[in-house]
Amino acid sequence: MTLTNRTTRPALAVTIALAVLAAGVVASLHVGSRMLSPEVVWAALTDPRADDADHAVVTARVARTVLALLAGGALGLAGAAMQGLTRNPLGDPGILGINAGAALGMVTAVALLGVTSLPVQIWFALAGAAVAGVLVHAIAGLGRDGATPIKLAVAGAAATAGFTSWTSALLITDLQTLETFRFWQVGTVGGRGVEVVGPVLPFLLTGAVLALTGARLLDVLALGDDLARGLGRRAGLDRLVVGLSVILLAGAATALAGPIAFVGLVAPHAARILLGPSYFRILPMSVVIGAALVTWADVVGRVILPPTEVQVGIMTAVIGVPVFFALVRRGRMGSL
Amino acid sequence: MSIDPATDASTDRITDRVTGRVTGTRLATHDLSLGYDDRTVVDHVTTRVPDGAVTVVVGANACGKSTLLRGLARLLRPGTGQVLLDGKSIHGIPTKEVARTLGLLPQNPVAPKGVTVVDLVGRGRAPHQGRFQRWGAADEAAVARALEVTGTLDLADRVVDELSGGQRQRVWIAMALAQETDLLLLDEPTTYLDVAHQVEVLDLLHDLNATRGTTVVMVLHELNLAARYADHLVAMADGRIVAEGPPREVITQERVSEVFGMQCLVVEDPVSGTPLVVPIGRHHSRRPTLVANGATA
Amino acid sequence: MSAATDSRVGTPGMPAGVDMVRAARSRVSRRHRLLVGALVVALLGVFLVRVLLGDFTVTIPDFVRILAGEQIPGATFVVMESKLPRAVLGVLVGAAFGLGGSVFQTTLRNALASPDIIGVGMGASAAAVFAIVVLGLQGVAVSGFAIAGAVAVAVLVRTLAGAAGGYRVVVVGVGASAFLVAVVQYLFTRASIYDAQAALVWLTGSLNSASWPAIARTAGCLLVLLPVVALLAGSLRLTELGDDTAAGLGSSPRRTDALLLVAVLLVSVGVAAAGPVAFAAFLAGPIARALNGGRTSLVASALVGSILVVGADHLGAYLVPDVNLPVGVVTGALGAPFLLWLVATGRTSRRSS
């Protein structure tokens, strides 16, 4: 491979990813059961006094676009950090038990405590995610060798299955909760409004800063614990910081849009195949790819099965899977 | 199945250039290209492995030497050309039949957790066991011989994970020996071993070749050990064979600088009389002209 | 007796090492035989507890009389129509899961590469939920869909992963699994709430549908599959040495594929009969391995699987009064802490790589 090849391809890849993201944002404002022309969208965006049906539609679309961007970016970033943390290609916030914890928190709130308001349910979901993440970390950290990648992955898988069982136990005996839960669990950015962003934003930003500053740390961790220590890192502490960022990001994304499973897995893989193994590149690129994936998934979901909307959590899988398979087949999937 | 005349001609020519003691060849390549995905790593290589000799493949990192070895062991499908075992394309022979003729020890093999030495070495008998005919006296004897030869009989009960690096490597070699093949391919059998263990492993392979007539082909990093233990040395660069023959002929100052991109002196090994490569580097020279002009003296 | 004495002094005409080899091998296999014996006893114990105890206690003499065909008012019906079929199906399903999961983990050399995780279980689930929710099917038809779904996903994953095998199979499988989760969730939002509940029970895994015809079907499938496993088990000892070493020893990649296919069929037979019982396939192998000094044992894996499922079904039925929890809830809820305990005590982390 020549030198120019090495430097131009990543630049091209980043440009294309950003272009796809931008196009997704534009499409998200225009496309839906009610198609809008650019003039109408522009007018609605620039003229605060406009107060017609189109304006309402655009406002709603701005809200869901913001949610899609934030949730997608957060999930992509959390997934990348997770894969670096566990040095496992299957790493995904779901693997740390976070999604399952959020689901159990949500179901507990509805089934046992009778919580009916969405914002309160979100707080329970966040708490569940945090408990799951901390629990998995704490258990994996026991023992002499600390939280090794394989222990994190196994503990996460165990916690996921355990939480899911309790969730099922609650749901099987409670039709009403199942009714609420089945619509929450698919993940959606529609019909929530920008208001949900406010309380979640601090978590999201803290998580993002921790994760992005963790790039150097992940690059060192990728070399293995011993080498990381030799390079002067305290592997245990580093893991804790990155683990915290994953919990914050994934929890925040779940609070914004419900559990969207696929993004955290696909975005980092795509980033790695396009840009190589450095987390300096993978982390930001995963944000872009995750945001683009969720935004486009939302757009396509609005129009693919009229008159209903297909939820974003389902569309990310429908769009993401073929892309993912193509990348896996094309790319050299080096181990992490 | 016979080889076409062109193959015969080309391989013969190479044999002539090789050594006088080559009497025959059971393993050869003809116009062999190998690669991963769309990257070519071994580039149209035609060569013969001399029977009953120790052949060592050397070359800089990423020159394709391990890939060539994996190709010889039928682990890779050729892009062009073929690997010939006893004159037949190796991919046309049932893999189990190949395994009775040709043993392989890959680089950094990983033992399953909890497996004992005797169990691991016993697995080397797999090619000799039929689907219904299980473990028998012949297998027991072969495993015992392999353990004895490698000096690992005392470890028979131990769990492979818990052995030292040198012991573990000997156990793996024992597994390959238990296979009782005429040809044995090894990919860097001395990696991660200290000098004493490196020499120990290479001596073991030498004994095997001397006493049993096993044809040994291995990839080695250490040029001087390669020169000492090889009957037939193959130097590779950029996926091609640059030179092959007796170490004395292959290792010259010009060739080392061509293959490894390193200035050096070649002197006689005071122990074995084989060529000994002494790197020059940019410092330390007692003769400053050497550093300035390269090894022209 | 005399043979044993002989071996200590050395067999004439053989190298001295042969005796040491024989001794070392027999120590390993003796331990394995002991373990298998102990597990059989344990399984028998769990089986009897499941059949005889509970809300309705049956004495062993009564049980024998029932089996002999005697009609004991109340007891005969409960045992023959509910408890015994559940226990028998639990044994069969557990063995299928334990064996299938263990073959998967050993072949792909990754403890996480259980069928649950790489899409096979989800393939069966998605097909079954589709059958329940969209086609309104029940019983055998759902089982047929589940098997077809599992095999289809397995073949698809294998094909998409390409020749490279191992690592890509896991990555593609996880991708496929995530996709199928989305499909199931979508079907959930489109279903009537009652169909959704039926699908959820099915997804959790339960022995509620245990019946003699179901047992006959499952047993028939296992009768076909078990000899195939026995035939291929030898090459499992090679595949677990890694791709290159295995190939060097004459194991062809096609055999690996054949092993994986049989494992898929085993798991899907289990799923078809009882749904994807959480953890049964994932846990049986590692537990059996821990008990066997770290070595893989398919027989022990199958027995552990059976013990897990039968035992969990008993707990699910009687742990919480008046609530009959499906077996999958129990294996998940109890299996998870157990696996976490394994992690905490460092028993899973000793990787030899």
Short mmCIF file of C-alpha atoms in Angstrom, two decimals, chain A:
data_model
loop_
_atom_site.label_atom_id
_atom_site.label_comp_id
_atom_site.label_asym_id
_atom_site.label_seq_id
_atom_site.Cartn_x
_atom_site.Cartn_y
_atom_site.Cartn_z
CA MET A 1 0.00 0.00 0.00
CA THR A 2 1.41 3.37 -0.91
CA LEU A 3 1.74 6.33 1.39
CA THR A 4 -0.77 8.49 -0.45
CA ASN A 5 -3.26 5.70 -0.28
CA ARG A 6 -2.96 5.66 3.47
CA THR A 7 -3.54 9.35 3.94
CA THR A 8 -6.21 10.08 1.35
CA ARG A 9 -8.57 7.24 2.07
CA PRO A 10 -9.36 8.19 5.67
CA ALA A 11 -9.94 11.79 4.61
CA LEU A 12 -12.34 10.58 1.97
CA ALA A 13 -14.08 8.28 4.41
CA VAL A 14 -14.55 11.08 6.94
CA THR A 15 -15.86 13.42 4.26
CA ILE A 16 -18.35 10.85 3.03
CA ALA A 17 -19.50 10.04 6.57
CA LEU A 18 -20.05 13.71 7.34
CA ALA A 19 -21.88 14.21 4.04
CA VAL A 20 -24.15 11.25 4.77
CA LEU A 21 -24.85 12.69 8.21
CA ALA A 22 -25.64 16.15 6.81
CA ALA A 23 -27.88 14.68 4.15
CA GLY A 24 -29.62 12.70 6.88
CA VAL A 25 -30.34 15.87 8.85
CA VAL A 26 -31.72 17.62 5.77
CA ALA A 27 -33.82 14.62 4.83
CA SER A 28 -35.06 14.30 8.39
CA LEU A 29 -36.56 17.82 8.17
CA HIS A 30 -38.22 17.26 4.81
CA VAL A 31 -39.32 13.66 4.67
CA GLY A 32 -42.28 12.10 6.38
CA SER A 33 -45.91 11.23 5.91
CA ARG A 34 -46.19 14.89 5.01
CA MET A 35 -43.47 15.84 2.50
CA LEU A 36 -42.28 19.43 2.79
CA SER A 37 -40.50 21.56 0.22
CA PRO A 38 -37.18 23.23 1.13
CA GLU A 39 -38.89 26.66 1.06
CA VAL A 40 -41.46 25.63 3.62
CA VAL A 41 -38.83 24.10 5.90
CA TRP A 42 -36.62 27.16 5.57
CA ALA A 43 -39.51 29.49 6.31
CA ALA A 44 -40.53 27.50 9.34
CA LEU A 45 -36.99 27.44 10.67
CA THR A 46 -36.20 31.12 10.11
CA ASP A 47 -39.51 32.75 10.89
CA PRO A 48 -40.32 32.28 14.56
CA ARG A 49 -43.71 33.91 14.17
CA ALA A 50 -45.00 31.40 11.66
CA ASP A 51 -47.63 29.32 13.33
CA ASP A 52 -49.25 27.00 10.90
CA ALA A 53 -49.45 23.24 10.47
CA ASP A 54 -46.22 23.10 8.50
CA HIS A 55 -44.43 24.94 11.26
CA ALA A 56 -45.64 22.43 13.83
CA VAL A 57 -44.48 19.58 11.64
CA VAL A 58 -41.04 21.13 11.23
CA THR A 59 -40.74 21.78 14.97
CA ALA A 60 -41.56 18.15 15.71
CA ARG A 61 -39.06 17.02 13.11
CA VAL A 62 -36.35 19.26 14.52
CA ALA A 63 -36.97 17.66 17.89
CA ARG A 64 -36.71 14.11 16.65
CA THR A 65 -33.68 14.97 14.53
CA VAL A 66 -31.92 16.35 17.60
CA LEU A 67 -32.86 13.24 19.57
CA ALA A 68 -31.64 10.97 16.78
CA LEU A 69 -28.33 12.81 16.49
CA LEU A 70 -27.69 12.79 20.23
CA ALA A 71 -28.80 9.23 20.84
CA GLY A 72 -26.98 7.89 17.79
CA GLY A 73 -23.77 9.73 18.52
CA ALA A 74 -23.85 8.69 22.17
CA LEU A 75 -24.46 5.05 21.30
CA GLY A 76 -21.75 4.99 18.66
CA LEU A 77 -19.28 6.50 21.10
CA ALA A 78 -20.33 4.22 23.94
CA GLY A 79 -19.97 1.18 21.70
CA ALA A 80 -16.48 2.20 20.56
CA ALA A 81 -15.36 2.81 24.13
CA MET A 82 -16.90 -0.49 25.14
CA GLN A 83 -15.07 -2.44 22.46
CA GLY A 84 -11.81 -0.83 23.44
CA LEU A 85 -12.48 -1.44 27.10
CA THR A 86 -13.28 -5.11 26.75
CA ARG A 87 -10.94 -5.67 23.78
CA ASN A 88 -13.82 -7.68 22.44
CA PRO A 89 -15.35 -7.25 19.00
CA LEU A 90 -18.70 -8.12 20.51
CA GLY A 91 -18.39 -5.23 22.91
CA ASP A 92 -21.49 -3.09 22.89
CA PRO A 93 -23.25 -1.33 25.75
CA GLY A 94 -25.68 -4.22 25.70
CA ILE A 95 -22.82 -6.54 26.61
CA LEU A 96 -22.18 -4.70 29.86
CA GLY A 97 -25.76 -5.45 30.82
CA ILE A 98 -26.70 -1.78 30.52
CA ASN A 99 -29.65 -2.19 28.17
CA ALA A 100 -31.02 -5.07 30.18
CA GLY A 101 -30.57 -3.07 33.38
CA ALA A 102 -32.42 -0.14 31.88
CA ALA A 103 -35.25 -2.43 30.80
CA LEU A 104 -35.54 -3.97 34.25
CA GLY A 105 -35.55 -0.50 35.83
CA MET A 106 -38.31 0.57 33.51
CA VAL A 107 -40.41 -2.54 34.06
CA THR A 108 -39.93 -2.35 37.81
CA ALA A 109 -41.17 1.23 37.79
CA VAL A 110 -44.27 0.35 35.80
CA ALA A 111 -45.16 -3.05 37.20
CA LEU A 112 -44.27 -2.76 40.88
CA LEU A 113 -44.45 0.99 41.56
CA GLY A 114 -47.18 1.93 39.11
CA VAL A 115 -45.25 4.80 37.55
CA THR A 116 -47.10 6.09 34.53
CA SER A 117 -45.25 9.26 33.47
CA LEU A 118 -42.58 8.83 30.82
CA PRO A 119 -39.95 11.15 32.38
CA VAL A 120 -40.12 9.28 35.69
CA GLN A 121 -39.85 5.97 33.85
CA ILE A 122 -36.74 7.32 32.13
CA TRP A 123 -35.12 8.02 35.47
CA PHE A 124 -35.79 4.47 36.54
CA ALA A 125 -34.29 3.22 33.30
CA LEU A 126 -31.19 5.34 33.88
CA ALA A 127 -30.88 4.04 37.40
CA GLY A 128 -31.23 0.47 36.16
CA ALA A 129 -28.52 1.06 33.57
CA ALA A 130 -26.20 2.51 36.18
CA VAL A 131 -26.81 -0.31 38.64
CA ALA A 132 -26.14 -2.86 35.92
CA GLY A 133 -22.96 -1.16 34.78
CA VAL A 134 -21.59 -0.73 38.29
CA LEU A 135 -22.55 -4.27 39.29
CA VAL A 136 -20.88 -5.81 36.25
CA HIS A 137 -17.78 -3.73 36.78
CA ALA A 138 -17.58 -4.48 40.47
CA ILE A 139 -17.93 -8.21 39.98
CA ALA A 140 -15.48 -8.32 37.09
CA GLY A 141 -13.06 -6.32 39.23
CA LEU A 142 -12.98 -8.89 42.02
CA GLY A 143 -10.07 -11.25 42.16
CA ARG A 144 -6.38 -10.76 41.75
CA ASP A 145 -6.20 -9.84 38.07
CA GLY A 146 -8.95 -7.21 38.23
CA ALA A 147 -11.46 -6.42 35.50
CA THR A 148 -9.94 -8.20 32.52
CA PRO A 149 -11.76 -7.93 29.18
CA ILE A 150 -12.96 -11.51 29.24
CA LYS A 151 -14.29 -11.16 32.79
CA LEU A 152 -16.11 -7.96 31.86
CA ALA A 153 -17.68 -9.62 28.84
CA VAL A 154 -18.75 -12.74 30.70
CA ALA A 155 -20.05 -10.77 33.68
CA GLY A 156 -21.95 -8.50 31.30
CA ALA A 157 -23.49 -11.41 29.44
CA ALA A 158 -24.46 -13.00 32.73
CA ALA A 159 -26.03 -9.82 34.04
CA THR A 160 -27.93 -9.32 30.79
CA ALA A 161 -29.45 -12.76 30.95
CA GLY A 162 -30.26 -12.39 34.63
CA PHE A 163 -31.95 -8.99 34.25
CA THR A 164 -33.82 -10.19 31.19
CA SER A 165 -35.16 -13.15 33.14
CA TRP A 166 -36.45 -10.93 35.94
CA THR A 167 -37.94 -8.59 33.37
CA SER A 168 -39.71 -11.51 31.71
CA ALA A 169 -40.91 -12.80 35.05
CA LEU A 170 -42.53 -9.44 35.76
CA LEU A 171 -43.95 -9.10 32.27
CA ILE A 172 -45.41 -12.59 31.95
CA THR A 173 -47.64 -12.05 34.94
CA ASP A 174 -48.58 -8.48 34.12
CA LEU A 175 -50.30 -7.75 30.82
CA GLN A 176 -50.57 -4.03 31.41
CA THR A 177 -46.87 -3.55 31.93
CA LEU A 178 -46.14 -5.68 28.88
CA GLU A 179 -48.37 -3.31 26.93
CA THR A 180 -46.26 -0.30 27.94
CA PHE A 181 -42.98 -2.09 27.74
CA ARG A 182 -43.31 -3.55 24.27
CA PHE A 183 -43.59 -0.09 22.76
CA TRP A 184 -40.83 1.37 24.90
CA GLN A 185 -38.33 -1.40 24.20
CA VAL A 186 -38.13 -0.89 20.44
CA GLY A 187 -36.65 2.56 20.82
CA THR A 188 -38.14 5.61 19.15
CA VAL A 189 -37.31 9.28 18.71
CA GLY A 190 -40.77 10.32 17.55
CA GLY A 191 -43.33 12.05 19.71
CA ARG A 192 -41.03 12.87 22.61
CA GLY A 193 -40.12 16.52 22.05
CA VAL A 194 -36.87 18.32 22.79
CA GLU A 195 -37.84 18.74 26.45
CA VAL A 196 -36.42 15.30 27.29
CA VAL A 197 -32.96 16.51 26.24
CA GLY A 198 -32.56 18.98 29.10
CA PRO A 199 -32.26 16.68 32.12
CA VAL A 200 -30.22 14.14 30.18
CA LEU A 201 -27.73 16.56 28.64
CA PRO A 202 -25.32 16.81 31.62
CA PHE A 203 -24.91 13.01 31.70
CA LEU A 204 -24.45 12.93 27.96
CA LEU A 205 -21.80 15.64 27.90
CA THR A 206 -19.85 14.25 30.85
CA GLY A 207 -19.87 10.84 29.27
CA ALA A 208 -18.78 12.22 25.90
CA VAL A 209 -15.89 14.17 27.40
CA LEU A 210 -14.70 11.20 29.45
CA ALA A 211 -14.92 8.87 26.45
CA LEU A 212 -13.24 11.20 23.97
CA THR A 213 -10.40 12.03 26.34
CA GLY A 214 -10.06 8.31 26.83
CA ALA A 215 -8.79 7.74 23.31
CA ARG A 216 -5.14 7.62 24.32
CA LEU A 217 -6.04 5.39 27.19
CA LEU A 218 -7.89 2.94 24.96
CA ASP A 219 -5.03 2.85 22.50
CA VAL A 220 -2.74 1.85 25.33
CA LEU A 221 -5.22 -0.60 26.81
CA ALA A 222 -5.46 -2.22 23.38
CA LEU A 223 -1.88 -3.34 23.85
CA GLY A 224 -2.83 -5.42 26.86
CA ASP A 225 -2.81 -4.75 30.58
CA ASP A 226 0.84 -5.50 31.18
CA LEU A 227 2.06 -3.21 28.45
CA ALA A 228 -0.40 -0.55 29.56
CA ARG A 229 1.08 -0.67 33.06
CA GLY A 230 4.55 -0.58 31.58
CA LEU A 231 3.59 2.59 29.75
CA GLY A 232 2.63 4.11 33.06
CA ARG A 233 -1.14 3.65 32.97
CA ARG A 234 -3.08 2.38 35.89
CA ALA A 235 -5.15 -0.09 33.93
CA GLY A 236 -7.75 -0.49 36.66
CA LEU A 237 -8.39 3.21 37.05
CA ASP A 238 -8.42 3.75 33.29
CA ARG A 239 -11.03 1.04 32.90
CA LEU A 240 -13.15 2.64 35.57
CA VAL A 241 -13.11 6.02 33.80
CA VAL A 242 -13.98 4.56 30.43
CA GLY A 243 -16.56 2.27 32.00
CA LEU A 244 -18.19 5.27 33.66
CA SER A 245 -18.36 7.06 30.32
CA VAL A 246 -20.04 4.05 28.73
CA ILE A 247 -22.66 3.92 31.48
CA LEU A 248 -23.35 7.66 31.19
CA LEU A 249 -23.57 7.64 27.40
CA ALA A 250 -25.60 4.49 27.02
CA GLY A 251 -27.86 5.43 29.91
CA ALA A 252 -28.45 8.88 28.43
CA ALA A 253 -29.18 7.46 24.99
CA THR A 254 -31.62 4.97 26.50
CA ALA A 255 -33.30 7.80 28.36
CA LEU A 256 -33.62 9.80 25.14
CA ALA A 257 -34.82 7.12 22.77
CA GLY A 258 -35.28 3.83 24.57
CA PRO A 259 -32.92 0.93 24.09
CA ILE A 260 -31.55 1.03 20.53
CA ALA A 261 -29.39 -2.01 20.33
CA PHE A 262 -27.52 -2.13 17.07
CA VAL A 263 -25.73 1.20 16.82
CA GLY A 264 -23.13 0.62 19.50
CA LEU A 265 -22.05 -2.56 17.77
CA VAL A 266 -21.97 -1.43 14.15
CA ALA A 267 -20.65 2.12 14.32
CA PRO A 268 -17.26 1.28 15.87
CA HIS A 269 -16.73 -1.65 13.53
CA ALA A 270 -17.47 0.55 10.55
CA ALA A 271 -15.14 3.22 11.91
CA ARG A 272 -12.38 0.72 12.50
CA ILE A 273 -12.65 -0.77 9.04
CA LEU A 274 -12.63 2.67 7.43
CA LEU A 275 -9.96 4.35 9.55
CA GLY A 276 -7.82 1.68 11.15
CA PRO A 277 -7.20 0.72 14.75
CA SER A 278 -6.41 4.05 16.43
CA TYR A 279 -9.04 5.14 18.94
CA PHE A 280 -8.15 8.76 18.23
CA ARG A 281 -9.93 8.21 14.95
CA ILE A 282 -12.39 5.50 15.90
CA LEU A 283 -14.09 7.41 18.74
CA PRO A 284 -15.05 10.60 16.83
CA MET A 285 -15.85 8.63 13.72
CA SER A 286 -18.15 6.36 15.72
CA VAL A 287 -20.05 9.43 16.87
CA VAL A 288 -20.57 10.52 13.27
CA ILE A 289 -21.50 7.07 12.00
CA GLY A 290 -23.81 6.39 14.96
CA ALA A 291 -25.60 9.73 14.51
CA ALA A 292 -25.91 9.21 10.75
CA LEU A 293 -27.23 5.68 11.20
CA VAL A 294 -29.93 6.66 13.68
CA THR A 295 -30.95 9.75 11.73
CA TRP A 296 -31.33 7.86 8.48
CA ALA A 297 -33.04 4.99 10.26
CA ASP A 298 -35.61 7.44 11.58
CA VAL A 299 -36.13 9.01 8.15
CA VAL A 300 -36.61 5.70 6.38
CA GLY A 301 -38.81 4.36 9.18
CA ARG A 302 -41.28 7.23 8.61
CA VAL A 303 -42.00 6.30 5.02
CA ILE A 304 -41.22 2.64 4.55
CA LEU A 305 -44.53 1.14 5.71
CA PRO A 306 -47.20 3.83 5.31
CA PRO A 307 -49.42 4.71 6.97
CA THR A 308 -47.58 3.56 10.12
CA GLU A 309 -44.10 4.49 11.25
CA VAL A 310 -41.49 1.83 11.90
CA GLN A 311 -39.62 2.64 15.11
CA VAL A 312 -36.05 3.79 14.86
CA GLY A 313 -34.68 0.88 16.89
CA ILE A 314 -35.97 -1.51 14.27
CA MET A 315 -34.83 0.55 11.32
CA THR A 316 -31.27 0.87 12.63
CA ALA A 317 -31.09 -2.89 12.46
CA VAL A 318 -32.72 -3.08 9.04
CA ILE A 319 -30.34 -0.48 7.60
CA GLY A 320 -27.33 -1.29 9.71
CA VAL A 321 -27.20 -5.04 9.24
CA PRO A 322 -26.58 -5.18 5.49
CA VAL A 323 -23.98 -2.43 5.82
CA PHE A 324 -22.39 -4.29 8.68
CA PHE A 325 -22.24 -7.58 6.79
CA ALA A 326 -20.78 -5.85 3.73
CA LEU A 327 -18.08 -4.25 5.88
CA VAL A 328 -17.28 -7.52 7.63
CA ARG A 329 -16.92 -9.30 4.34
CA ARG A 330 -14.84 -6.59 2.72
CA GLY A 331 -12.64 -5.49 5.55
CA ARG A 332 -9.86 -7.30 7.24
CA MET A 333 -11.42 -7.80 10.62
CA GLY A 334 -8.27 -7.80 12.65
CA SER A 335 -8.65 -8.67 16.27
CA LEU A 336 -8.77 -5.77 18.70
#
